[in-house]
Tab-separated table of C-alpha atoms in Angstrom:
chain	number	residue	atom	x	y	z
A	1	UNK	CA	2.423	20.618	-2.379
A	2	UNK	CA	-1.425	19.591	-2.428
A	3	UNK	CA	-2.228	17.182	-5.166
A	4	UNK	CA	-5.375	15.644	-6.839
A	5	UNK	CA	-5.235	12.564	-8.791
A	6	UNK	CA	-7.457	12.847	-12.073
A	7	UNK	CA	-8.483	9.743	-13.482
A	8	UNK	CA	-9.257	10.013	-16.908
A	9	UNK	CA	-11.554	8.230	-18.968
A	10	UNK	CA	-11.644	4.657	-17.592
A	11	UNK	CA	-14.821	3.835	-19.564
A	12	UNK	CA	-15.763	0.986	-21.342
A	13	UNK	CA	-15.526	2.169	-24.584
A	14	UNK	CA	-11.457	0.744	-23.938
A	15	UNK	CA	-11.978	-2.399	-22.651
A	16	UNK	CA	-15.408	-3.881	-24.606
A	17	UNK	CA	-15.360	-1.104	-27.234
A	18	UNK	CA	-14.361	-0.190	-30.359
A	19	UNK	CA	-10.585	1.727	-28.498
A	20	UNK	CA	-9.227	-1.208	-26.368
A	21	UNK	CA	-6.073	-0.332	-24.540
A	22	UNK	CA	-3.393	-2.382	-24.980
A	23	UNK	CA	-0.420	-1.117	-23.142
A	24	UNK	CA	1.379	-1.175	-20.524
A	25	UNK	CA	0.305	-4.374	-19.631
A	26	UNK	CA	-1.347	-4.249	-15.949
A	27	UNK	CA	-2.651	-0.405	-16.414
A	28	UNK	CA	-6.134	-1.089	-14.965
A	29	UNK	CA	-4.839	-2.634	-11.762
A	30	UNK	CA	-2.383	0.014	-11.143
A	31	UNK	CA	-5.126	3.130	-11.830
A	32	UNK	CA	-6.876	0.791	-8.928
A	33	UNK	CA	-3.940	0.949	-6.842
A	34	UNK	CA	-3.303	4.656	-7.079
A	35	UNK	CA	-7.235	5.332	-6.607
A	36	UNK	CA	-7.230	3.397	-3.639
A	37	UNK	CA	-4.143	4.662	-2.451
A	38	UNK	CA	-5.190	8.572	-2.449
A	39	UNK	CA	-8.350	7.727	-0.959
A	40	UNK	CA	-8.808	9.883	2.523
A	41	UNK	CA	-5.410	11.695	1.551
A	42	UNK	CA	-5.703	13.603	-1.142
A	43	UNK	CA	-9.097	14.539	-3.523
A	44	UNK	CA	-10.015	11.729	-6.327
A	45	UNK	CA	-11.221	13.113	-9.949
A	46	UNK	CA	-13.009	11.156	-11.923
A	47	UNK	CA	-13.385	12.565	-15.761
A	48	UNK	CA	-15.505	10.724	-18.157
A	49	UNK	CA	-15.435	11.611	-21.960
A	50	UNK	CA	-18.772	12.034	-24.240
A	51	UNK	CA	-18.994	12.517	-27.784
A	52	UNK	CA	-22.023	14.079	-29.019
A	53	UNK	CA	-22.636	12.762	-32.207
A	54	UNK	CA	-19.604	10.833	-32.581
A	55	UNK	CA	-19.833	6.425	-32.922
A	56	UNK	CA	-17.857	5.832	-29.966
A	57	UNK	CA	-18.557	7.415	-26.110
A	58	UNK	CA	-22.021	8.117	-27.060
A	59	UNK	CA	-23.335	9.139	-23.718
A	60	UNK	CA	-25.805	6.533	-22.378
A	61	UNK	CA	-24.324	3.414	-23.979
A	62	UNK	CA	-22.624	0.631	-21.980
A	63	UNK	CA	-19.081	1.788	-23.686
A	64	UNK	CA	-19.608	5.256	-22.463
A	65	UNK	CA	-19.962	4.171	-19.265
A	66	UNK	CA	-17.148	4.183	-16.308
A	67	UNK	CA	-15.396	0.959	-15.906
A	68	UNK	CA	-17.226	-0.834	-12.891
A	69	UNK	CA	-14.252	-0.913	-10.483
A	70	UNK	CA	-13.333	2.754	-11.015
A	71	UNK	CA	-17.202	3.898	-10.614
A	72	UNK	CA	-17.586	1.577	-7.828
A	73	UNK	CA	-14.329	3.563	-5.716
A	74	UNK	CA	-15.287	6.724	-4.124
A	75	UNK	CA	-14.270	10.343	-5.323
A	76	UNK	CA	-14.732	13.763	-4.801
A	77	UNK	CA	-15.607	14.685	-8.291
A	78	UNK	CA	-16.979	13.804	-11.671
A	79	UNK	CA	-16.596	15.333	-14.681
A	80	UNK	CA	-17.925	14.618	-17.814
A	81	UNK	CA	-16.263	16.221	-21.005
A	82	UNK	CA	-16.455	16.351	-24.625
A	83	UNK	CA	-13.326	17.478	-25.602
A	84	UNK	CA	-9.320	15.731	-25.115
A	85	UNK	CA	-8.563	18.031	-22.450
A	86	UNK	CA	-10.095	17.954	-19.204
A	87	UNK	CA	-10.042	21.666	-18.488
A	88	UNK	CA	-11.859	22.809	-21.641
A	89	UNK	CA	-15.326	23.680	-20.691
A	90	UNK	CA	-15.512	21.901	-17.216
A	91	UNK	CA	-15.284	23.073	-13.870
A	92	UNK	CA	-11.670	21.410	-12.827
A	93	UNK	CA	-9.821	24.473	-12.726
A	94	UNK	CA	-12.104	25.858	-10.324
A	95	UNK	CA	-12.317	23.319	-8.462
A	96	UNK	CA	-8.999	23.026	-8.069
A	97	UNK	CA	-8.236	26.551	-7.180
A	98	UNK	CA	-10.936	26.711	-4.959
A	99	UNK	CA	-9.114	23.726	-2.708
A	100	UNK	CA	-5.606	25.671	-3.113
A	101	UNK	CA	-4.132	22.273	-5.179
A	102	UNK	CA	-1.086	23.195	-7.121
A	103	UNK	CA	-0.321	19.973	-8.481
A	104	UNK	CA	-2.538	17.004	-10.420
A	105	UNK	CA	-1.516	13.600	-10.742
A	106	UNK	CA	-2.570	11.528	-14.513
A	107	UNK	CA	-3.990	8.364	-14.680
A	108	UNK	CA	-6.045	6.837	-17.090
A	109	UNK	CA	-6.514	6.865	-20.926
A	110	UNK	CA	-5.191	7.355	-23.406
A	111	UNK	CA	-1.818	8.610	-22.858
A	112	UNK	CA	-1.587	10.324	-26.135
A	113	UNK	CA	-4.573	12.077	-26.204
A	114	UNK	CA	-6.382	13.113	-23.711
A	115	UNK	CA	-3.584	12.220	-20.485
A	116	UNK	CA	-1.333	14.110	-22.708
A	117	UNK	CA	-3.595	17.100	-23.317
A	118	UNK	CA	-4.840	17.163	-19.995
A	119	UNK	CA	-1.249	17.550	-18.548
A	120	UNK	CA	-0.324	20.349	-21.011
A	121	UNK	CA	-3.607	21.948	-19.890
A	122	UNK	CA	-2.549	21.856	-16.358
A	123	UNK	CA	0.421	23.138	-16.851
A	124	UNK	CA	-0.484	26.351	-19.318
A	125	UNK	CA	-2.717	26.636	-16.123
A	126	UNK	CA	-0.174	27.191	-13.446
A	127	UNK	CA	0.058	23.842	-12.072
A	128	UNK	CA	2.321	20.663	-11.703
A	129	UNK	CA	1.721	18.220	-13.656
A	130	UNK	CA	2.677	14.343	-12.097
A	131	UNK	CA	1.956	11.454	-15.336
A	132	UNK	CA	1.915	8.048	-14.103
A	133	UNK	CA	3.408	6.153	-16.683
A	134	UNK	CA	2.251	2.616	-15.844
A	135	UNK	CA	-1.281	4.185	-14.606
A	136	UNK	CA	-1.683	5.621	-17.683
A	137	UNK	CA	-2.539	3.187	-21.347
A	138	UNK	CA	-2.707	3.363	-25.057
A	139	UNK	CA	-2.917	1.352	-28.307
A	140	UNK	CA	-1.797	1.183	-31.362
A	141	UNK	CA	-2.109	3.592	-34.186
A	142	UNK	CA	-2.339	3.254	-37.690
A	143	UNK	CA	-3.908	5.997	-39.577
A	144	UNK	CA	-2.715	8.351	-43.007
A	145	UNK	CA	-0.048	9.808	-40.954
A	146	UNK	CA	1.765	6.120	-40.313
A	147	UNK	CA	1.655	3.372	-37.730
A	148	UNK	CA	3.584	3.200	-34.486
A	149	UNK	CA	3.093	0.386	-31.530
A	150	UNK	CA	1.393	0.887	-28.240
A	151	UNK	CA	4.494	0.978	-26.830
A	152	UNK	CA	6.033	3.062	-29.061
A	153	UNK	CA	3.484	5.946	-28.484
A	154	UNK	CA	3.071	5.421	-24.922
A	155	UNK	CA	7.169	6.066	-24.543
A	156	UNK	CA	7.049	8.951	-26.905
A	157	UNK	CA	4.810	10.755	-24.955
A	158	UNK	CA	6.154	9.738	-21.267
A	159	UNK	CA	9.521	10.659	-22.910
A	160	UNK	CA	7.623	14.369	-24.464
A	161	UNK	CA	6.051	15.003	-21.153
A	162	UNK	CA	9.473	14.491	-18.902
A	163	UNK	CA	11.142	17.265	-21.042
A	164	UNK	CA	9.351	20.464	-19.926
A	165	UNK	CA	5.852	19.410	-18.848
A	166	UNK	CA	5.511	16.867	-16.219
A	167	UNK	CA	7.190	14.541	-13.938
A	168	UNK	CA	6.886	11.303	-15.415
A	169	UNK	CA	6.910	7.941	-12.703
A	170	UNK	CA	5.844	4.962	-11.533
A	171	UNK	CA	2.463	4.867	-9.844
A	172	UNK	CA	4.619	2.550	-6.988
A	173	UNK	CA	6.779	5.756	-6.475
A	174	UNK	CA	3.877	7.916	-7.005
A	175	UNK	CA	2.084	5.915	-4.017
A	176	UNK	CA	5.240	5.854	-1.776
A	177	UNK	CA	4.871	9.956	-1.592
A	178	UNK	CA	1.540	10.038	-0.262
């Protein structure tokens, strides 16, 4: 098995913006811990979202930009996006081939979105998908569809990505493998 651990979207934008994530409770810290842990062992990607014309991630602004302790932490890659998914219209799959890695670790934000697409990507794709589910954060959700907790969603989609898509665990277990 060769991994890479993506790191997805640690930006501002969830901490001092208008998305802040809310759950699990010590999610920065371990992202920190499982970046710190693959580095000189396995490749670190760092993916940073941009919306166009959109209020939040507006490229430039202090919320777009990567949290200070995950910019500050070295890497291999970054990728900027503009979509959930970090495969559409970026050059991770390349990359990735290009290195022979057959399986990508998840960490980062948020779970349901753009973790969540990400690892379904990856997986359409040929690879293993690994979803760190204490390295990985949401919020809550209330919109015309309903409401459900931040912990609520975040379990719903660790539970939705054990079935058939990834292997869902505990950065701590995660880190033990390396």
């Amino acid at each position: 098995m060769s991994r890479a651990l993506l790191v997805i979207d640690v930006q501002n934008e969830y901490f001092t913006g208008a998305l802040p994530i809310t759950y699990p409770v010590g999610h920065l810290d371990r992202i920190l811990a499982v970046m710190d842990a693959a580095e000189g062992k396995i490749p670190v990607v760092v993916v940073q979202h941009h919306m166009a014309d959109g209020p939040i991630f507006r490229k430039g602004a202090q919320a777009w930009e990567l949290h200070p302790e995950v910019a500050g932490r070295p890497r291999e890659l970054l990728i900027e996006k503009t979509m959930p998914g970090s495969f559409t219209n970026t050059p991770l799959e390349a990359w990735l081939r290009e290195r022979g890695i057959d399986t990508v670790t998840i960490a980062g934000y948020m779970t349901h979105m753009c973790c969540d697409t990400t690892a379904r990507q990856a997986v359409h794709r040929g690879f293993k998908a690994e979803f760190l589910s204490d390295a990985t954060g949401t919020l809550p959700l209330s919109n015309s569809a309903g409401q459900v907790t931040a912990e609520e969603l975040q379990q719903s989609i660790l539970c939705a990505q054990q079935q058939f898509l990834s292997e869902v665990l505990p950065s701590s277990e995660w880190i033990g493998r390396l």
